[in-house]
PDB file of C-alpha atoms in Angstrom:
ATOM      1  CA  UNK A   5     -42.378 -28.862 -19.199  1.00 50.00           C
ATOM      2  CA  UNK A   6     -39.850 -31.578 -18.891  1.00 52.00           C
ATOM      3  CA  UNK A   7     -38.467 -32.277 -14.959  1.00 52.00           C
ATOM      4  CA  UNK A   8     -34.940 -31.731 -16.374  1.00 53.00           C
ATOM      5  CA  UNK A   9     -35.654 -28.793 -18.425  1.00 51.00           C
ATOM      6  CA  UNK A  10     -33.537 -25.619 -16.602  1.00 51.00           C
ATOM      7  CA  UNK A  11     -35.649 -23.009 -15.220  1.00 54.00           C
ATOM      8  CA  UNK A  12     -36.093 -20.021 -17.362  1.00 55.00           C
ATOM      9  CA  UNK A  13     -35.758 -16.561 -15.702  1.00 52.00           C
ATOM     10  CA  UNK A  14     -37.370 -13.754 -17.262  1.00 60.00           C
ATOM     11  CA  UNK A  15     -35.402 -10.458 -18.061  1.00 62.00           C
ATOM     12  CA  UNK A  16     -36.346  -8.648 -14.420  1.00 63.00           C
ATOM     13  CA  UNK A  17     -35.881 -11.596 -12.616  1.00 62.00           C
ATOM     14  CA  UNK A  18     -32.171 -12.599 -14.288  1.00 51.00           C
ATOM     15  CA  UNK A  19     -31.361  -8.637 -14.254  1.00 58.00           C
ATOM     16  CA  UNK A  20     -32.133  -8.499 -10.345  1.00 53.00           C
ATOM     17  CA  UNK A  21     -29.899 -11.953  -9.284  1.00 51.00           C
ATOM     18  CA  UNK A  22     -27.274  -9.861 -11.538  1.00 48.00           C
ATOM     19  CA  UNK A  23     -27.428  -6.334  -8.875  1.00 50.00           C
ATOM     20  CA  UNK A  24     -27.447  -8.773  -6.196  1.00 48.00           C
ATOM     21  CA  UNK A  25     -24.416 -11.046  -6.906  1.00 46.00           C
ATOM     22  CA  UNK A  26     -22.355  -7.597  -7.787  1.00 44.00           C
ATOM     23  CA  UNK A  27     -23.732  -6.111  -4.294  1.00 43.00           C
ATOM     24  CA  UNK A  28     -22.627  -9.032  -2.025  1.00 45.00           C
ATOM     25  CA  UNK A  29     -19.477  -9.509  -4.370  1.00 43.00           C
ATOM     26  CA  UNK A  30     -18.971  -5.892  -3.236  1.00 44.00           C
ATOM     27  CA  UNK A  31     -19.445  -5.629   0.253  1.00 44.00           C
ATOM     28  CA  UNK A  32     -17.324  -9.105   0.411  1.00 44.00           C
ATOM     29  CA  UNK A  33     -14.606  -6.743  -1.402  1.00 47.00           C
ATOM     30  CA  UNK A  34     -14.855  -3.353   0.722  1.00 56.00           C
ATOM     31  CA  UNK A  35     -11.410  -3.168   2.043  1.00 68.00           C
ATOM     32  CA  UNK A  36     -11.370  -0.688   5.392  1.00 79.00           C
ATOM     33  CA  UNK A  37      -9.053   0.943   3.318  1.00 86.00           C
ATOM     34  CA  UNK A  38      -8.807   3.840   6.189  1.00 90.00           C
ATOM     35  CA  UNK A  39      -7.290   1.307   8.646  1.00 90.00           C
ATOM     36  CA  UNK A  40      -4.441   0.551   5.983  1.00 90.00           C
ATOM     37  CA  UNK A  41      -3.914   3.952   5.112  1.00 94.00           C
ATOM     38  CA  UNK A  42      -3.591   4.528   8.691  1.00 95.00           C
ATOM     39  CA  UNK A  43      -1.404   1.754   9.617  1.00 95.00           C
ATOM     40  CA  UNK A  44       0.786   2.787   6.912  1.00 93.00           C
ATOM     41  CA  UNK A  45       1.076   6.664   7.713  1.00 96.00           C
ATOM     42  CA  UNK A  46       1.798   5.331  11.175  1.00 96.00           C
ATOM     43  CA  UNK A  47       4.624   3.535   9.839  1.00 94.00           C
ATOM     44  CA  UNK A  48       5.751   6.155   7.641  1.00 93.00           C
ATOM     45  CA  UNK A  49       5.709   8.860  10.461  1.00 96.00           C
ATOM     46  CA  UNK A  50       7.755   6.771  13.083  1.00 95.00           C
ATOM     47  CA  UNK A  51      10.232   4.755  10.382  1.00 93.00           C
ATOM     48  CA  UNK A  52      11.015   7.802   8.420  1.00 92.00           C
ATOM     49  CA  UNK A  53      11.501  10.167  11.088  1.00 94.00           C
ATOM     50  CA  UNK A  54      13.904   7.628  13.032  1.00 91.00           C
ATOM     51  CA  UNK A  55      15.871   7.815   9.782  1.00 88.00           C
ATOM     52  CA  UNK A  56      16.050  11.256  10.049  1.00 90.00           C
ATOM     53  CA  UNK A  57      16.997  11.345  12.846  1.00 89.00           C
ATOM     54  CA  UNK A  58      19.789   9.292  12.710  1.00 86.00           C
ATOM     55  CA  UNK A  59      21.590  11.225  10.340  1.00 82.00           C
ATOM     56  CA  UNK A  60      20.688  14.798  10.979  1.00 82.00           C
ATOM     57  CA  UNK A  61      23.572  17.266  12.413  1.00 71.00           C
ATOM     58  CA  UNK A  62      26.743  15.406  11.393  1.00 63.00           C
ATOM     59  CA  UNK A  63      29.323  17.445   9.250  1.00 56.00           C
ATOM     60  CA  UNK A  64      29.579  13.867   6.968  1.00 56.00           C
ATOM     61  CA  UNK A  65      26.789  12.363   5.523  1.00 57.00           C
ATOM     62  CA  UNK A  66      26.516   9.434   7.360  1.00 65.00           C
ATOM     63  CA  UNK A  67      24.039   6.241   6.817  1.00 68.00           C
ATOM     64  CA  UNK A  68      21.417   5.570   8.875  1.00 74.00           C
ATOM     65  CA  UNK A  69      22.155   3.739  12.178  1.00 81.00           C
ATOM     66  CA  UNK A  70      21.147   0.073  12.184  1.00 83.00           C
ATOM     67  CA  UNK A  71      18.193   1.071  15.090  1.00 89.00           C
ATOM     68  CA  UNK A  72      16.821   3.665  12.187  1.00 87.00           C
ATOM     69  CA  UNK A  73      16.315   0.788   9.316  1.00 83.00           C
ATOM     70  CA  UNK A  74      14.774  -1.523  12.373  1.00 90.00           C
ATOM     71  CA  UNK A  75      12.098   0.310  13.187  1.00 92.00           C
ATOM     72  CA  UNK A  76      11.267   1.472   9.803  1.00 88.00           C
ATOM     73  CA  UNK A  77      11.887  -2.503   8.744  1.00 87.00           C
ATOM     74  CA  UNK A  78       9.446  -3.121  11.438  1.00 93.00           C
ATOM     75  CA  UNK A  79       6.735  -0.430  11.006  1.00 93.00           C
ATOM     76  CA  UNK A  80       6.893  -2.313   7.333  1.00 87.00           C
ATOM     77  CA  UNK A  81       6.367  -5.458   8.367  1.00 89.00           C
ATOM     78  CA  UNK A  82       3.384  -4.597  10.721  1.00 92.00           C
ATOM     79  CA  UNK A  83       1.989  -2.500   7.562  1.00 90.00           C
ATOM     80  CA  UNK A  84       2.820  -5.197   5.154  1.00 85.00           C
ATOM     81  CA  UNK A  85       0.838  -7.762   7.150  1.00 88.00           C
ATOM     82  CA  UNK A  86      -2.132  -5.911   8.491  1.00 88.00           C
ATOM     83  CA  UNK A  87      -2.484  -5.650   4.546  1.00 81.00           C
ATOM     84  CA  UNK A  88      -1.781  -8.606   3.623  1.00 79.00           C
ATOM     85  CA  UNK A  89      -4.489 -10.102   6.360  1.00 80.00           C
ATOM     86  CA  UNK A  90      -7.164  -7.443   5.216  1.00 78.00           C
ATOM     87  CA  UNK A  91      -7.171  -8.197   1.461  1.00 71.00           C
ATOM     88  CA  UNK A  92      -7.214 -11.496   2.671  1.00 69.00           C
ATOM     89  CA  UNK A  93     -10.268 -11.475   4.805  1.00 70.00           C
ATOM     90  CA  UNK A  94     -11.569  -9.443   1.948  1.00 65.00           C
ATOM     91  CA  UNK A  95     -11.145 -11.720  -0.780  1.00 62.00           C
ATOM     92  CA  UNK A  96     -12.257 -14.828   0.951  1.00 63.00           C
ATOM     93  CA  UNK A  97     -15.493 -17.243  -0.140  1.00 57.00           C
ATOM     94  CA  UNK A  98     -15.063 -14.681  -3.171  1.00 55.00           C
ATOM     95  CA  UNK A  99     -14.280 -16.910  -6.221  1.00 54.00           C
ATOM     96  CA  UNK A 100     -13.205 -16.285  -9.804  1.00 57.00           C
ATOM     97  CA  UNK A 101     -11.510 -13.259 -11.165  1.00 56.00           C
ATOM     98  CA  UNK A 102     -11.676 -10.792  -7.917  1.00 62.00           C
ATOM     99  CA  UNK A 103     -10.607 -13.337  -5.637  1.00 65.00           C
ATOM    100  CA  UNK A 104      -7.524 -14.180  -7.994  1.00 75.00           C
ATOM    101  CA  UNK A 105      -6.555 -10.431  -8.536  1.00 75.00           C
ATOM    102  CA  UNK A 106      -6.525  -9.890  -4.555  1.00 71.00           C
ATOM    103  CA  UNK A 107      -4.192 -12.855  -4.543  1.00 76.00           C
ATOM    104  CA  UNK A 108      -1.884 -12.032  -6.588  1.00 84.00           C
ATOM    105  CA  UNK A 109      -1.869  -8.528  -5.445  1.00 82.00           C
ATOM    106  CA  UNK A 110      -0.669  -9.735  -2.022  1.00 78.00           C
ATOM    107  CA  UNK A 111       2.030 -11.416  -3.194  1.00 86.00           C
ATOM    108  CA  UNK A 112       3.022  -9.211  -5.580  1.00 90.00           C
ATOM    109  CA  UNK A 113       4.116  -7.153  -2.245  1.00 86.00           C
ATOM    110  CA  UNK A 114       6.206  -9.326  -0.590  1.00 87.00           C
ATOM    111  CA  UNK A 115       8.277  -9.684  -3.745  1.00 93.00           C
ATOM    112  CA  UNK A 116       8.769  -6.920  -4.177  1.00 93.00           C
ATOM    113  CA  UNK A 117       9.940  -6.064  -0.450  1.00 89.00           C
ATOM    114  CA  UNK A 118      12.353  -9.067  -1.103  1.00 92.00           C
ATOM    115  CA  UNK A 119      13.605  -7.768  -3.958  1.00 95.00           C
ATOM    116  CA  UNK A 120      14.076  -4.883  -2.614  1.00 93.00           C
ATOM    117  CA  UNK A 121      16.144  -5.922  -0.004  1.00 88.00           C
ATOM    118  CA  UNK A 122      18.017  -7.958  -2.365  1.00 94.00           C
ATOM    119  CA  UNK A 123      19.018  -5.560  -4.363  1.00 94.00           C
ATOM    120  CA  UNK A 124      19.986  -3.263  -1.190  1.00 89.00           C
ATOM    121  CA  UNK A 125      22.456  -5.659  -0.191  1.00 90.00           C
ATOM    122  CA  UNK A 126      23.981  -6.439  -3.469  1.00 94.00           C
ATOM    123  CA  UNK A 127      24.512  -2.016  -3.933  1.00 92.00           C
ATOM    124  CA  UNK A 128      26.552  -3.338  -0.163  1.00 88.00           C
ATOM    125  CA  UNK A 129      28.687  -6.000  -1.747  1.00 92.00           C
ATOM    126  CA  UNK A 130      29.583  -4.073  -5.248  1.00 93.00           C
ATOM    127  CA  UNK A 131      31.112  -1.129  -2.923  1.00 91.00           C
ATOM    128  CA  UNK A 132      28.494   1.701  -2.824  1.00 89.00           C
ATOM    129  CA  UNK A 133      28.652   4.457  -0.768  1.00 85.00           C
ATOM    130  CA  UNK A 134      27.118   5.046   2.714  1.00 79.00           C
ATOM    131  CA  UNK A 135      25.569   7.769   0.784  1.00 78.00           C
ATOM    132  CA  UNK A 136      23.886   6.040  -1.851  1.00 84.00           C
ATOM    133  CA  UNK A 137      23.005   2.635   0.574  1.00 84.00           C
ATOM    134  CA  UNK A 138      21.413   4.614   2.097  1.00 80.00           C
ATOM    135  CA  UNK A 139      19.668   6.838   0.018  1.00 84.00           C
ATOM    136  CA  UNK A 140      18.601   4.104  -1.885  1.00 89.00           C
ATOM    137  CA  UNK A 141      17.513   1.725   1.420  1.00 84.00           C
ATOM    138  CA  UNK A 142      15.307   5.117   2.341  1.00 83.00           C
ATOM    139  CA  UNK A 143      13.915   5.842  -1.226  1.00 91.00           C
ATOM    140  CA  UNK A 144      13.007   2.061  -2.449  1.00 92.00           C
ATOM    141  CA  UNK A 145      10.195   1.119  -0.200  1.00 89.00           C
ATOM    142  CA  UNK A 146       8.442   4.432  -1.018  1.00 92.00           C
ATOM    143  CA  UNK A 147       9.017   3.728  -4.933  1.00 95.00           C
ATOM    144  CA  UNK A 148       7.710   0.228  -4.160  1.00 94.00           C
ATOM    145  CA  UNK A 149       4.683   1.538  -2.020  1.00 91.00           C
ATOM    146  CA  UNK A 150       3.654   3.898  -4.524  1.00 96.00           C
ATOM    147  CA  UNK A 151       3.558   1.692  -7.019  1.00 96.00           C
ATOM    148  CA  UNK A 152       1.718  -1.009  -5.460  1.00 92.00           C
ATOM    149  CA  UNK A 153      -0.310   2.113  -4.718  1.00 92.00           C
ATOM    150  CA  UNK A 154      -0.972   2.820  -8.530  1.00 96.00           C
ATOM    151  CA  UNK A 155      -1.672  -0.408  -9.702  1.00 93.00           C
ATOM    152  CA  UNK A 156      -3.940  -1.640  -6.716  1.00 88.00           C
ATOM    153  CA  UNK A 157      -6.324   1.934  -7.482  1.00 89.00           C
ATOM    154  CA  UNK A 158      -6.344   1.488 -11.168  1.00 91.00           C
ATOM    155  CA  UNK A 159      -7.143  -2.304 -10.515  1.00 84.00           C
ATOM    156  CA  UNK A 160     -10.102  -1.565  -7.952  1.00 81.00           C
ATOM    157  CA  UNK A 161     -10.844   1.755  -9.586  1.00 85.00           C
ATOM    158  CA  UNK A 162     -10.226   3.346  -6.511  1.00 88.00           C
ATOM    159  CA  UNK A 163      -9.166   6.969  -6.935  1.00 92.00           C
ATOM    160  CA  UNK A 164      -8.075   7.569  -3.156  1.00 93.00           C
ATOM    161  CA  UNK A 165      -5.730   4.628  -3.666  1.00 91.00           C
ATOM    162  CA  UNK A 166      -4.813   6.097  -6.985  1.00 95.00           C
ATOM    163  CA  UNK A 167      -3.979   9.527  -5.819  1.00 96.00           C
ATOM    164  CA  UNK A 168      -1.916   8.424  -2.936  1.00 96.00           C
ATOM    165  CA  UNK A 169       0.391   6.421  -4.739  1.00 96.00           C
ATOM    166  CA  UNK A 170       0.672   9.582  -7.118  1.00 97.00           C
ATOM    167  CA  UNK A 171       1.810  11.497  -4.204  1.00 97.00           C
ATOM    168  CA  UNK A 172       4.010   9.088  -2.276  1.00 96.00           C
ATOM    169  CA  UNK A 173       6.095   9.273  -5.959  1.00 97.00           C
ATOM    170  CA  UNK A 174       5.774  12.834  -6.377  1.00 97.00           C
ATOM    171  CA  UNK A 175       7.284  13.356  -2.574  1.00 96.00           C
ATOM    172  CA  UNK A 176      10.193  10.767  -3.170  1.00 96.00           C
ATOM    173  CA  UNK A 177      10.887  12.526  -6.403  1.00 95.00           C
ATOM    174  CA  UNK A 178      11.696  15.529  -4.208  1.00 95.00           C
ATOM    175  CA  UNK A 179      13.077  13.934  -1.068  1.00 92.00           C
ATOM    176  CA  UNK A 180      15.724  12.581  -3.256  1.00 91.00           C
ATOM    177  CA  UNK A 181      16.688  16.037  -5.196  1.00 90.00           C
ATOM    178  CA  UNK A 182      16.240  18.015  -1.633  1.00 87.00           C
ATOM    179  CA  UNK A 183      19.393  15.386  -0.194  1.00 78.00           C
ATOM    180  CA  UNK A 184      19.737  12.541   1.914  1.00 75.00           C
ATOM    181  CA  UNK A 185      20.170  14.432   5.317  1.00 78.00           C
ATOM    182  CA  UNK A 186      16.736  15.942   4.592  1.00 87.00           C
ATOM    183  CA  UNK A 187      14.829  13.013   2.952  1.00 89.00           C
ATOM    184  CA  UNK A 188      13.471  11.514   6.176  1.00 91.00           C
ATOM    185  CA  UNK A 189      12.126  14.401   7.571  1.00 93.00           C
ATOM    186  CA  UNK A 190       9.975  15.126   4.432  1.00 94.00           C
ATOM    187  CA  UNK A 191       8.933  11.687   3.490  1.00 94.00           C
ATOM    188  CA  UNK A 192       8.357  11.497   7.084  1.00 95.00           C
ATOM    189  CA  UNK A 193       6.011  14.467   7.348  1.00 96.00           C
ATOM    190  CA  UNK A 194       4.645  14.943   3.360  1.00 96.00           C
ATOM    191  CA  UNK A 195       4.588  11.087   3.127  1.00 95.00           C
ATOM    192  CA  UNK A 196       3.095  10.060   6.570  1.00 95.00           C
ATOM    193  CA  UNK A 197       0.409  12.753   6.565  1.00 96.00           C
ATOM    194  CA  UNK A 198      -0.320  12.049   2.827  1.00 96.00           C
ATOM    195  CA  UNK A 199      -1.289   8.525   4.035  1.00 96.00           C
ATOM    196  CA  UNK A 200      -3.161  10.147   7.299  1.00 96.00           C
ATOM    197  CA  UNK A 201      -5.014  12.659   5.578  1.00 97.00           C
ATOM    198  CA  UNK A 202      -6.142   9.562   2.915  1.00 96.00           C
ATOM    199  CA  UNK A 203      -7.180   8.007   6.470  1.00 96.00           C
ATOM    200  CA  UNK A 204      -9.290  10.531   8.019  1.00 96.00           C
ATOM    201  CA  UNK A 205     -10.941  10.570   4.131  1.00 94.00           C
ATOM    202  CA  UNK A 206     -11.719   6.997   4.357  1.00 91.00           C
ATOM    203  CA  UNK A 207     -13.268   7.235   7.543  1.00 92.00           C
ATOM    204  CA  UNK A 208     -15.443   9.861   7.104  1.00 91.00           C
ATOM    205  CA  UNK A 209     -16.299   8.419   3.799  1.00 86.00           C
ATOM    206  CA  UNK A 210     -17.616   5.003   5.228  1.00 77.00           C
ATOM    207  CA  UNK A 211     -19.294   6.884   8.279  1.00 79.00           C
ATOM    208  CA  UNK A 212     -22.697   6.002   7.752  1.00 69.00           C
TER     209      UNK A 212
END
């Protein structure tokens, strides 16, 4: 055989470096998804219920106080980047089309967070009404989440993921027709413990 001839792998051989590479590919790939859903329902419980909060028992609808869209704008953040830093630990020394998919599924986040927001203060500028500011400033990031949601478990084929962005949309859907005094205090409790409950599935699922 010539020295510069490629070695030839037979069938078993090629067929088992195949099942390996997709095993370490996956464990390189397993997202402790029960941390983010965690993180997030965390978020959801304290932001949303602040929001709540700050509106609840006034004769006029009034938008929520400043403190109310800081500490959901906070809880966020700290759920936006615990996510952002998991994917990323997840995806690294993983190359081609995985590691390019978690990439640009990070960033598609913070766009859309900054669109978001952009868009919030331009409904400011053009003269909307406390009511719908802040309807709108309560109801975005959940449309955003559970979208993010959607794609992210049809991308991964992940049905938990899947089903919990189905349900953040379903419960927004409803927050918004219930009314704005009464949307934080469901998104807060059918939102947060939709991402809790998703939690406690994760955890139990990757108990060993």
């Amino acid at each position: 055989m010539d020295a510069h001839e490629p070695e030839q792998l037979d069938p078993r051989t090629a067929m088992e470096l195949v099942t390996d590479t997709r095993a370490r590919t996956g464990r390189a790939l397993d997202v402790n998804n029960a941390v983010l859903y965690g993180v997030w329902g965390m978020a959801w419980v304290v932001g949303y219920l602040g929001i709540w909060l700050s509106v609840r028992g006034h004769s006029v609808y009034q938008a929520p106080s400043t403190w109310a869209f800081v500490v959901l704008g906070v809880g966020m953040v700290v759920a936006l980047a615990v996510t952002a830093v998991t994917i990323g630990r997840a995806v690294r020394g993983v190359t081609g089309l995985s590691a390019t998919s978690g990439t640009m599924y990070g960033w598609a986040w913070f766009i859309s967070f900054a669109c978001l927001y952009a868009i919030n203060a331009g409904l400011g500028r053009a003269g909307a009404s406390h009511a719908v500011i802040g309807l709108f400033a309560s109801a975005g990031p959940v449309l955003v989440v559970s979208i993010m949601y959607l794609a992210g478990g049809a991308l991964w084929r992940n049905t938990t993921m899947f089903v919990v962005g189905a349900w953040l949309a379903l419960v927004n859907v409803v927050a918004v027709l219930v009314g704005v005094e009464s949307f934080g205090l469901l998104m807060a409790i059918a939102g947060g413990g939709g991402f809790l409950v998703a939690a406690l599935h994760e955890a139990r699922r990757r108990r060993p």
